[in-house]
PDB file of C-alpha atoms in Angstrom:
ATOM      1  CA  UNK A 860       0.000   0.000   0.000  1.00  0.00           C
ATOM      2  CA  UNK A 861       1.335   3.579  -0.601  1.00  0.00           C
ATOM      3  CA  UNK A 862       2.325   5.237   2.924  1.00  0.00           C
ATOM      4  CA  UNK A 863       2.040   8.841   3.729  1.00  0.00           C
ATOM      5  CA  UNK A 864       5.350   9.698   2.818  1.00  0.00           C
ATOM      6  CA  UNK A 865       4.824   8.837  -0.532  1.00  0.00           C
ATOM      7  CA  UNK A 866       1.565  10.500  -1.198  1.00  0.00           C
ATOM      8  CA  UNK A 867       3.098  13.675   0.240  1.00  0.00           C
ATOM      9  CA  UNK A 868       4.975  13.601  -3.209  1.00  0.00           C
ATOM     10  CA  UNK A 869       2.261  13.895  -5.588  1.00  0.00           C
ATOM     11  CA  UNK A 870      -0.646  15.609  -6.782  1.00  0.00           C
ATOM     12  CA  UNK A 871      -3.292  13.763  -4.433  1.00  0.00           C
ATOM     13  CA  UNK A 872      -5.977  15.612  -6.934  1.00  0.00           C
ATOM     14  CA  UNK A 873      -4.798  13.720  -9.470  1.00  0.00           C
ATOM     15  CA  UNK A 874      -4.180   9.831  -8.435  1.00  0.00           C
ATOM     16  CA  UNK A 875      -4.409   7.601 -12.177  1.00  0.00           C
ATOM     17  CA  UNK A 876      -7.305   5.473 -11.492  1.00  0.00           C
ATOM     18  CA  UNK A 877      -5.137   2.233 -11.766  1.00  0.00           C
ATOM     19  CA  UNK A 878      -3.245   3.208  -8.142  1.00  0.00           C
ATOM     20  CA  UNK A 879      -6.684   2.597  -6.663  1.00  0.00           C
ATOM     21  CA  UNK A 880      -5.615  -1.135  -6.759  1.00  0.00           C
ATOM     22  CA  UNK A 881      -2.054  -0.639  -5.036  1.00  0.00           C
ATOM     23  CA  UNK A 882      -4.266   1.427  -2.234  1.00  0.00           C
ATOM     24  CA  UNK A 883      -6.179  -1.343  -0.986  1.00  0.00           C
ATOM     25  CA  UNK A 884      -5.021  -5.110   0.318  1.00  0.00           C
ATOM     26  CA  UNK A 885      -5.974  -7.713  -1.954  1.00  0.00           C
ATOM     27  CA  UNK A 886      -9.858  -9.014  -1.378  1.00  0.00           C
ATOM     28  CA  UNK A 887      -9.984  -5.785   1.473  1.00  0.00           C
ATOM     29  CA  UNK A 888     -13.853  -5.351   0.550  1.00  0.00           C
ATOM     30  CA  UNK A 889     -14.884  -8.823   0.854  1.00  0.00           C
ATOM     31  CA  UNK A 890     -13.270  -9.530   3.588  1.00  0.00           C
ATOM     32  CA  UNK A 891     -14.937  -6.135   4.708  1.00  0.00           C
ATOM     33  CA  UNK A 892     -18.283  -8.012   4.210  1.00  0.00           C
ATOM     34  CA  UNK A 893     -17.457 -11.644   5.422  1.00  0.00           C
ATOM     35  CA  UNK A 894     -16.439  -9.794   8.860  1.00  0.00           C
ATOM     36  CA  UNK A 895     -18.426  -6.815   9.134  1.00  0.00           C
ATOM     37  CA  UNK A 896     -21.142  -6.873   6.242  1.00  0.00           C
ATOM     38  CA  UNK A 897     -24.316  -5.878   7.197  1.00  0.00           C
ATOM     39  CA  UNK A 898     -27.155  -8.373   6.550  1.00  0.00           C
ATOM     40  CA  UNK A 899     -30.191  -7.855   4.668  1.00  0.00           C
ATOM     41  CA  UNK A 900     -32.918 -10.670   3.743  1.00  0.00           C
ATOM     42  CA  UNK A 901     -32.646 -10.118  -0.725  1.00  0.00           C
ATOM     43  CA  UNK A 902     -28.734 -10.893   0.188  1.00  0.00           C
ATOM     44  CA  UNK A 903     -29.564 -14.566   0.637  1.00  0.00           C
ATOM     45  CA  UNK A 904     -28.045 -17.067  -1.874  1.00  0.00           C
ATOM     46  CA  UNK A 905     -31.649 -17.862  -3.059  1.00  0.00           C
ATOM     47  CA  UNK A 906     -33.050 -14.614  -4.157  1.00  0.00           C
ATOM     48  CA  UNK A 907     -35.047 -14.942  -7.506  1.00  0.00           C
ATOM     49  CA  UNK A 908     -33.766 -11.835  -9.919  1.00  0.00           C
ATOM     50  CA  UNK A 909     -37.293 -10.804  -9.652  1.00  0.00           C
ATOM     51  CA  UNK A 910     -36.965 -10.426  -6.012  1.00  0.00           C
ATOM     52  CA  UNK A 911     -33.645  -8.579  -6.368  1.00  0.00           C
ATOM     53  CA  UNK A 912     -35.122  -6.198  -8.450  1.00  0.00           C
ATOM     54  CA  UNK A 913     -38.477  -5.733  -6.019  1.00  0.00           C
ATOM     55  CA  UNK A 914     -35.841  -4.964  -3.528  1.00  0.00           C
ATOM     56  CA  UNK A 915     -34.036  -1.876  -5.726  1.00  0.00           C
ATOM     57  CA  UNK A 916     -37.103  -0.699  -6.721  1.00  0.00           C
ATOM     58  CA  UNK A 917     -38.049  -0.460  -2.871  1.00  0.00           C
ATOM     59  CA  UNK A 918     -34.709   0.780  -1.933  1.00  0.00           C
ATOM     60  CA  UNK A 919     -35.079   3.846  -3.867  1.00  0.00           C
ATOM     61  CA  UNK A 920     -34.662   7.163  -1.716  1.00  0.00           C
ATOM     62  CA  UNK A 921     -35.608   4.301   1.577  1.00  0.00           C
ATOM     63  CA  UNK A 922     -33.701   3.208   4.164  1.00  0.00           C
ATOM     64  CA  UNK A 923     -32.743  -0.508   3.439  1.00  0.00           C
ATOM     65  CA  UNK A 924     -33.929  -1.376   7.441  1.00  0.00           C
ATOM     66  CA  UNK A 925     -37.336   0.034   6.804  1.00  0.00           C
ATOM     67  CA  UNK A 926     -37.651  -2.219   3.395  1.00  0.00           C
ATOM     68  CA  UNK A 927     -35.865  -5.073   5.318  1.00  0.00           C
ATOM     69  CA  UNK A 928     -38.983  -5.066   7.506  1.00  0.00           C
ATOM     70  CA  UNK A 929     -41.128  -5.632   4.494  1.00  0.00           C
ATOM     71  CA  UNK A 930     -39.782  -7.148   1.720  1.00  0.00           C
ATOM     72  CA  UNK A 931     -39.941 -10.654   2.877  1.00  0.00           C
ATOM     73  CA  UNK A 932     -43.553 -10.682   3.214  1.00  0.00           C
ATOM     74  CA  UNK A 933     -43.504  -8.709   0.158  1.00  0.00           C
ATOM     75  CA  UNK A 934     -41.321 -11.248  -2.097  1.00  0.00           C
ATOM     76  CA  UNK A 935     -43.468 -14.411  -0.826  1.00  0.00           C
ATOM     77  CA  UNK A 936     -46.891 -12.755  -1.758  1.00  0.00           C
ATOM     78  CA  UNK A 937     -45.720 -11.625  -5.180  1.00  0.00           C
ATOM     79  CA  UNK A 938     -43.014 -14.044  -6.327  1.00  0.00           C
ATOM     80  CA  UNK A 939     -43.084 -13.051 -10.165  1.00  0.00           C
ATOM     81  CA  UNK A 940     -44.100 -10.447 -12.182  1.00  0.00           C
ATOM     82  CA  UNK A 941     -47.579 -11.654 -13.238  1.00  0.00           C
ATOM     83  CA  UNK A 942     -48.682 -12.253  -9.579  1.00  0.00           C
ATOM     84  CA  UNK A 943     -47.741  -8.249  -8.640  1.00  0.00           C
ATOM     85  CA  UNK A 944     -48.969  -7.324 -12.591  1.00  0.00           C
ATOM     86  CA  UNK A 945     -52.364  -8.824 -11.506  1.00  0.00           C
ATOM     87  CA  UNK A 946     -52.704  -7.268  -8.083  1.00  0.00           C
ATOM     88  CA  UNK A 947     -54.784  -4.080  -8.071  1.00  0.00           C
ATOM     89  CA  UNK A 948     -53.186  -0.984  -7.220  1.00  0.00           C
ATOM     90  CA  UNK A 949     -54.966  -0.226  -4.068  1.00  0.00           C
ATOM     91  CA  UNK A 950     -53.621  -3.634  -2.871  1.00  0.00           C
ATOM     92  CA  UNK A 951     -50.439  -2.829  -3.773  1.00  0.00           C
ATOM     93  CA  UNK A 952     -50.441   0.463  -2.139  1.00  0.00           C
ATOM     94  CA  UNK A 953     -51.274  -1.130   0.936  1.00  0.00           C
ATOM     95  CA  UNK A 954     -48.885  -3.346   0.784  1.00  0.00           C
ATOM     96  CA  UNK A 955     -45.687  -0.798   0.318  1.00  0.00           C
ATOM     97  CA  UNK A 956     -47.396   2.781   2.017  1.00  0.00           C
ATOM     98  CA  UNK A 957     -45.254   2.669   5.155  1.00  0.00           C
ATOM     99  CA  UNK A 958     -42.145   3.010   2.789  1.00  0.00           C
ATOM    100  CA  UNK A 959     -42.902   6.482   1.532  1.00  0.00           C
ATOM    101  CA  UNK A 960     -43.649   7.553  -2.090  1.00  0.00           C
ATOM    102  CA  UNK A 961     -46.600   4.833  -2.310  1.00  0.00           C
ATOM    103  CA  UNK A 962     -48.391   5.723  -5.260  1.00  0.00           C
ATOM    104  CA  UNK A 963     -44.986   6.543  -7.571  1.00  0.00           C
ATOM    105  CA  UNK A 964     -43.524   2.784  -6.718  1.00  0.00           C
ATOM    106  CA  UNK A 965     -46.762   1.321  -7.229  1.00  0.00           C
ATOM    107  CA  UNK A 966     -46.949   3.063 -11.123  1.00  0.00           C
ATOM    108  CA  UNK A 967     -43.299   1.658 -11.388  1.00  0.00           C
ATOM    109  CA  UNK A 968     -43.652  -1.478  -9.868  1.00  0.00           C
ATOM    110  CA  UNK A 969     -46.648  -2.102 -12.182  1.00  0.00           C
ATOM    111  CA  UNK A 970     -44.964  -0.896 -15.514  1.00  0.00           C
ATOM    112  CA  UNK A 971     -41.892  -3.448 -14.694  1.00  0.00           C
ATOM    113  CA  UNK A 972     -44.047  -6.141 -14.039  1.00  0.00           C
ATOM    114  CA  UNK A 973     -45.853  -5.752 -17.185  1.00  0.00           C
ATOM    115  CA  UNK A 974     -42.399  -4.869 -19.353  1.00  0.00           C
ATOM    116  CA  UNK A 975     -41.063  -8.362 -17.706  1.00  0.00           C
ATOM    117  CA  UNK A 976     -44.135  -9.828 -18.883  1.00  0.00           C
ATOM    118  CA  UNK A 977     -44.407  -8.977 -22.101  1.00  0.00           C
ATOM    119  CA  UNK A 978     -40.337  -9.697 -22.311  1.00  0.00           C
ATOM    120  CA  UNK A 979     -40.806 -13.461 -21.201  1.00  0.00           C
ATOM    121  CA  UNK A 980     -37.709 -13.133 -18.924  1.00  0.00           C
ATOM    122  CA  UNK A 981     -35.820 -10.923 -17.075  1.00  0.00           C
ATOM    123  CA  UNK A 982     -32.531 -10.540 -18.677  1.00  0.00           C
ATOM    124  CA  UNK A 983     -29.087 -10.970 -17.120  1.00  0.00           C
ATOM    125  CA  UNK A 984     -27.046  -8.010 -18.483  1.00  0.00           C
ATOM    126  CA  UNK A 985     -27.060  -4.281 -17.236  1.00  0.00           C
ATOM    127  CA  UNK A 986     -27.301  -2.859 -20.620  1.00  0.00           C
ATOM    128  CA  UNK A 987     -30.898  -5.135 -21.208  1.00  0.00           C
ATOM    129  CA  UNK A 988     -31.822  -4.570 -17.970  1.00  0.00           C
ATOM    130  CA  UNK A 989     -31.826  -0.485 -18.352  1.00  0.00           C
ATOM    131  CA  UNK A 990     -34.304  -1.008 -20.926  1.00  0.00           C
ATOM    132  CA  UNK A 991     -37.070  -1.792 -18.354  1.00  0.00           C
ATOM    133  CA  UNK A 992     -38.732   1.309 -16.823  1.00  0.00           C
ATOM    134  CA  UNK A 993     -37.930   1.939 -13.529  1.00  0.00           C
ATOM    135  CA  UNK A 994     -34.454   0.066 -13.922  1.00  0.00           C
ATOM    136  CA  UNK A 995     -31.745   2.798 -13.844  1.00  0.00           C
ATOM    137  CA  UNK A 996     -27.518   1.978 -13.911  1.00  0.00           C
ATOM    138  CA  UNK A 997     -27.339   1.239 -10.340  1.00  0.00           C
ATOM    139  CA  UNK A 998     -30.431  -1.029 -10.332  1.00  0.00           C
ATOM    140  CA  UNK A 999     -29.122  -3.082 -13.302  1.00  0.00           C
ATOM    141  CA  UNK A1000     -25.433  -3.705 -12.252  1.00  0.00           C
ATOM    142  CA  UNK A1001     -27.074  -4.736  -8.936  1.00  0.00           C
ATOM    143  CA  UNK A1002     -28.900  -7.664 -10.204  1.00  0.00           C
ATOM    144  CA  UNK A1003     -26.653  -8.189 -12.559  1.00  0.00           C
ATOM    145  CA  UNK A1004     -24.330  -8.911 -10.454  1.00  0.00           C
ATOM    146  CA  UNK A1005     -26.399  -9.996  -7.005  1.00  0.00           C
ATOM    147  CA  UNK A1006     -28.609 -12.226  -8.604  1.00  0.00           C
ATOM    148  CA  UNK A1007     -26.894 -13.563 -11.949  1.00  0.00           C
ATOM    149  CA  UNK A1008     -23.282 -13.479 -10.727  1.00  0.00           C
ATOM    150  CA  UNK A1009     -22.130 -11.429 -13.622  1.00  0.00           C
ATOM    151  CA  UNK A1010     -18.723  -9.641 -12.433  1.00  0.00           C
ATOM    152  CA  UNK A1011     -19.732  -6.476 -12.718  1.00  0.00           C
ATOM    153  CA  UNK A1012     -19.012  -3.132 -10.756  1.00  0.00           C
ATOM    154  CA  UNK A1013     -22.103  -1.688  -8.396  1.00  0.00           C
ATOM    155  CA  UNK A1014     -21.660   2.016  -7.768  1.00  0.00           C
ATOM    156  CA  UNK A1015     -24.145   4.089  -6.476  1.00  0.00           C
ATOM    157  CA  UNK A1016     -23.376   7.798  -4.830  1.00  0.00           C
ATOM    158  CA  UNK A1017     -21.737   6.105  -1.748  1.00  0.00           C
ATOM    159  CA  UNK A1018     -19.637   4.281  -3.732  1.00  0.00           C
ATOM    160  CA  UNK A1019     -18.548   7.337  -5.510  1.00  0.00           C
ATOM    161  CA  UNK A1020     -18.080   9.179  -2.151  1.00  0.00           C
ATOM    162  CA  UNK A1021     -15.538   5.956  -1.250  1.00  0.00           C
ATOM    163  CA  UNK A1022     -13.650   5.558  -4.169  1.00  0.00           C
ATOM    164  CA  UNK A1023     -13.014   9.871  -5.366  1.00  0.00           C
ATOM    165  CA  UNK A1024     -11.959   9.746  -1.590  1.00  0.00           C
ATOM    166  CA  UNK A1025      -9.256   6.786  -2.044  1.00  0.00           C
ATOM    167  CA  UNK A1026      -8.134   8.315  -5.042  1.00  0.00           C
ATOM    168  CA  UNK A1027      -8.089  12.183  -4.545  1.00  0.00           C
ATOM    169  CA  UNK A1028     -10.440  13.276  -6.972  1.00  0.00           C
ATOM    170  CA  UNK A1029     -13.340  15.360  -7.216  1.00  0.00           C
ATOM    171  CA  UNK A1030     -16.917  13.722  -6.195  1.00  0.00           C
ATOM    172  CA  UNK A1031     -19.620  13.323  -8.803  1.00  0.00           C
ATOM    173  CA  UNK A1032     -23.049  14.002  -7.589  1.00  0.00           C
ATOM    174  CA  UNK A1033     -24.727  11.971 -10.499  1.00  0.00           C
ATOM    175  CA  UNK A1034     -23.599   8.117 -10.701  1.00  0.00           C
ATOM    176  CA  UNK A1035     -24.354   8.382 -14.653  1.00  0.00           C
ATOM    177  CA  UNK A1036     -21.706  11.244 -15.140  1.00  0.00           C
ATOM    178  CA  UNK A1037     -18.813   9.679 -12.798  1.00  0.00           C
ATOM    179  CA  UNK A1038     -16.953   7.538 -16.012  1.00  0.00           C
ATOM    180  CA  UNK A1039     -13.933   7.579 -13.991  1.00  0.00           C
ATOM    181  CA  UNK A1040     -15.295   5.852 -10.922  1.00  0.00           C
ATOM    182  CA  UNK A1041     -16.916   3.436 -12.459  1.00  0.00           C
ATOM    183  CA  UNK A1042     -13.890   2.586 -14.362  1.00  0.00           C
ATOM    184  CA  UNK A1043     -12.178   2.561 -10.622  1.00  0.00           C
ATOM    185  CA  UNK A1044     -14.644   0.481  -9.824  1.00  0.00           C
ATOM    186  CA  UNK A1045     -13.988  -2.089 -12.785  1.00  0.00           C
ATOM    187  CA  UNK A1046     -10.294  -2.048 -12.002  1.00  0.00           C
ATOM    188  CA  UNK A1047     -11.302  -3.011  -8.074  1.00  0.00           C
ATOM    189  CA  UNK A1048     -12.901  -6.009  -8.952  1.00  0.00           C
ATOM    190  CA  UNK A1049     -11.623  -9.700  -8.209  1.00  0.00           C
ATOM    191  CA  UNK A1050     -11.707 -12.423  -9.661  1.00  0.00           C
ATOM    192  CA  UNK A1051     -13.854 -14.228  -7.166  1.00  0.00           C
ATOM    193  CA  UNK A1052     -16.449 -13.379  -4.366  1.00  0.00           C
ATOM    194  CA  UNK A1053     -17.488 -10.405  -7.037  1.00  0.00           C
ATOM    195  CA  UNK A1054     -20.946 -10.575  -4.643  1.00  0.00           C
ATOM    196  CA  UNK A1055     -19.231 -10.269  -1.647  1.00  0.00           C
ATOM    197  CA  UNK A1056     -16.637  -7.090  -2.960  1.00  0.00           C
ATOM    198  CA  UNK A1057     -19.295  -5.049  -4.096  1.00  0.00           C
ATOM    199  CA  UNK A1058     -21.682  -5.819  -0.674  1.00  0.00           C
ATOM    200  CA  UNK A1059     -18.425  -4.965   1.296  1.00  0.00           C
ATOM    201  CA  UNK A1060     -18.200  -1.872  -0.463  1.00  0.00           C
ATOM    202  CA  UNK A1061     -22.037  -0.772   0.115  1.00  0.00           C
ATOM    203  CA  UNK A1062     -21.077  -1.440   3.603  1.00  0.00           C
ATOM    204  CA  UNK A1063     -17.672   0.241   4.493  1.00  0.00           C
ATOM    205  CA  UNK A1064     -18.984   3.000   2.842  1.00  0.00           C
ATOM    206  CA  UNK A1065     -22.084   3.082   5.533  1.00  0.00           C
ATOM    207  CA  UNK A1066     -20.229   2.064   8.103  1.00  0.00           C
ATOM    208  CA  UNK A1067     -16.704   3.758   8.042  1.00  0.00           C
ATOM    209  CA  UNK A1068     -16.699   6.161   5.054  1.00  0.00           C
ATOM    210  CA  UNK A1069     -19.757   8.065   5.908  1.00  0.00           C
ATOM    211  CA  UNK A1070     -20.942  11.286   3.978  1.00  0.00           C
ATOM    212  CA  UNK A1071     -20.436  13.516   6.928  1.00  0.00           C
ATOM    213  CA  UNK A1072     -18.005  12.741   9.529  1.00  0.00           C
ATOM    214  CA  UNK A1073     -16.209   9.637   8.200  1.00  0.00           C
ATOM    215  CA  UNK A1074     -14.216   7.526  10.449  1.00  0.00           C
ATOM    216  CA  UNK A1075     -10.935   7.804   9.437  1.00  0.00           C
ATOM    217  CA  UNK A1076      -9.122   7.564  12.981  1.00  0.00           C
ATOM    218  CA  UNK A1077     -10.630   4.155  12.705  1.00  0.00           C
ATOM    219  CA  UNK A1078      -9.522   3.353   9.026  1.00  0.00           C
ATOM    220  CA  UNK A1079      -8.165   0.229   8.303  1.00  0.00           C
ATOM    221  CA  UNK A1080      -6.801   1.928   4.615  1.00  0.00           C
ATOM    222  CA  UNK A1081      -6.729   5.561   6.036  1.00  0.00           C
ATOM    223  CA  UNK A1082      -2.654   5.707   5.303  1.00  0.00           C
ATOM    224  CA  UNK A1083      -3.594   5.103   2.074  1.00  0.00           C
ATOM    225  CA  UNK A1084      -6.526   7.614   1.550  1.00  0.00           C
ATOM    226  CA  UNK A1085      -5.837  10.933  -0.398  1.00  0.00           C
ATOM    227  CA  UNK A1086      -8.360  12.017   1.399  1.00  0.00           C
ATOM    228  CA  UNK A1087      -7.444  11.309   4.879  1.00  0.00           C
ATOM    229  CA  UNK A1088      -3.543  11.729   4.210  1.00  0.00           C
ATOM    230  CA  UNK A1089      -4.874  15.641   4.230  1.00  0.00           C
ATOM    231  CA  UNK A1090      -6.214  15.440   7.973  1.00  0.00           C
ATOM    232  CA  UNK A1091      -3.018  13.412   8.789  1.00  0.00           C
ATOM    233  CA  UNK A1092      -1.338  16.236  11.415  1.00  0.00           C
ATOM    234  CA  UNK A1093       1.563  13.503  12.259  1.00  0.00           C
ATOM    235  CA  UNK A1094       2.346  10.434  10.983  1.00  0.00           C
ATOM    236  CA  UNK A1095       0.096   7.797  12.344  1.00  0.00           C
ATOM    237  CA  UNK A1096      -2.018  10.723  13.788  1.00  0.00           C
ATOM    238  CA  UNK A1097      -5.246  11.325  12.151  1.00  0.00           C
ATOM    239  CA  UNK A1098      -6.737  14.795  12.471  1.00  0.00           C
ATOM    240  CA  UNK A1099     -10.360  13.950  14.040  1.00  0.00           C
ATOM    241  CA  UNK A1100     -11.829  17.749  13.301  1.00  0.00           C
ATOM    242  CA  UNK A1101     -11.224  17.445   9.455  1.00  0.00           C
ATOM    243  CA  UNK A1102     -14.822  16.645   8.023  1.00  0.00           C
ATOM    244  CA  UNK A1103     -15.072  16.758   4.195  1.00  0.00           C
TER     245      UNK A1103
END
């Protein structure tokens, strides 16, 4: 990993995106998960794509413990998309009110269960998966990746927060105009446990790498942070009032 002393010699602003690999110890974010990982019911080995994608279109703008506390019941009464097509929408709306935004999900929910219908299939790529309404970038990497396997890169505005910090560069505030994390991202990837990386990364990101106040002084990569090299006062001293 690069040290302190090293960074001190460079641009931080302007790390090359394949140093993000040198930054980190090999398999650091699944390991991250296997040890720490938070654990949500739609990450169980068993999750139909449909109920993946039920999940992300629940997670939307919603904290994932208040759809934790639904979606199971949620994912056993409608287990495809013809049995939510064919509910009514006042059912529905029961059914997902306490998350907030009731009536828009229920219009998107619907239109994806019909699009999936009249597809045959849900497909397994990101690129086919975008063409279902409701089904943006992050959504489609997702399943792609949590429910078909496909080693792919998930990066949603945490994840850009996470990886512009390791690097030293500028945060996007739209995940489909950051190119250069997601091609961080890409590069980050193993070759194995691809499920397990990307979970990891959802989670250090909530857990250590937080939006306001993140935990550097607790850092397991923090020496080799451009951002927390700058609140580094001393070596092997983090500065605890720097908040970026």
């Amino acid at each position: 990993m690069l040290l302190v002393e090293e960074l001190d010699t460079r641009d931080r602003h302007t790390v090359r995106q394949g140093e993000a690999n040198g930054r980190l110890p090999v398999g650091f974010f699944a390991d991250w998960y296997k040890t720490r990982g938070r654990s949500f019911p739609w990450r169980g080995e068993d999750i139909s794509p449909f109920g993946m994608l039920l999940a992300e279109v629940l997670l939307k703008q919603t904290r994932a413990e208040m759809v934790a506390s639904v979606w199971p019941a949620l994912s056993r009464k409608y287990p495809d998309a013809a049995s939510l097509e064919s509910a009514s929408p006042e059912e529905l709306y029961h059914d997902i009110a306490c998350l907030g935004f009731g009536r828009q999900r229920v219009t998107g929910l619907r239109q994806l269960s019909a699009a999936i219908t009249g597809a045959g299939h849900i497909p397994s790529q990101p690129a086919d998966l975008m063409e279902f309404p409701y089904v943006g970038i992050y959504s489609a990497h997702a399943v792609a990746c949590f429910a078909f396997g496909h080693r792919v890169p998930v990066v949603d505005l945490s994840i850009v927060r996470v990886l512009s910090r390791l690097v030293g560069i500028e945060p996007a505030s739209d995940i489909r105009r950051a190119p250069q994390v997601w091609e961080i991202a890409q590069t980050l990837l193993p070759d194995r446990e691809v499920k397990e990386h990307n979970y990891g990364l959802l989670d250090f990101a909530a857990d250590m790498c937080k939006a306001r106040s993140p935990r550097c002084d607790e850092c397991p990569v923090a020496l080799s942070c451009a951002h927390a090299t700058h609140l580094v006062t001393a070596p092997g001293q983090i500065n605890k009032t720097g908040d970026l």
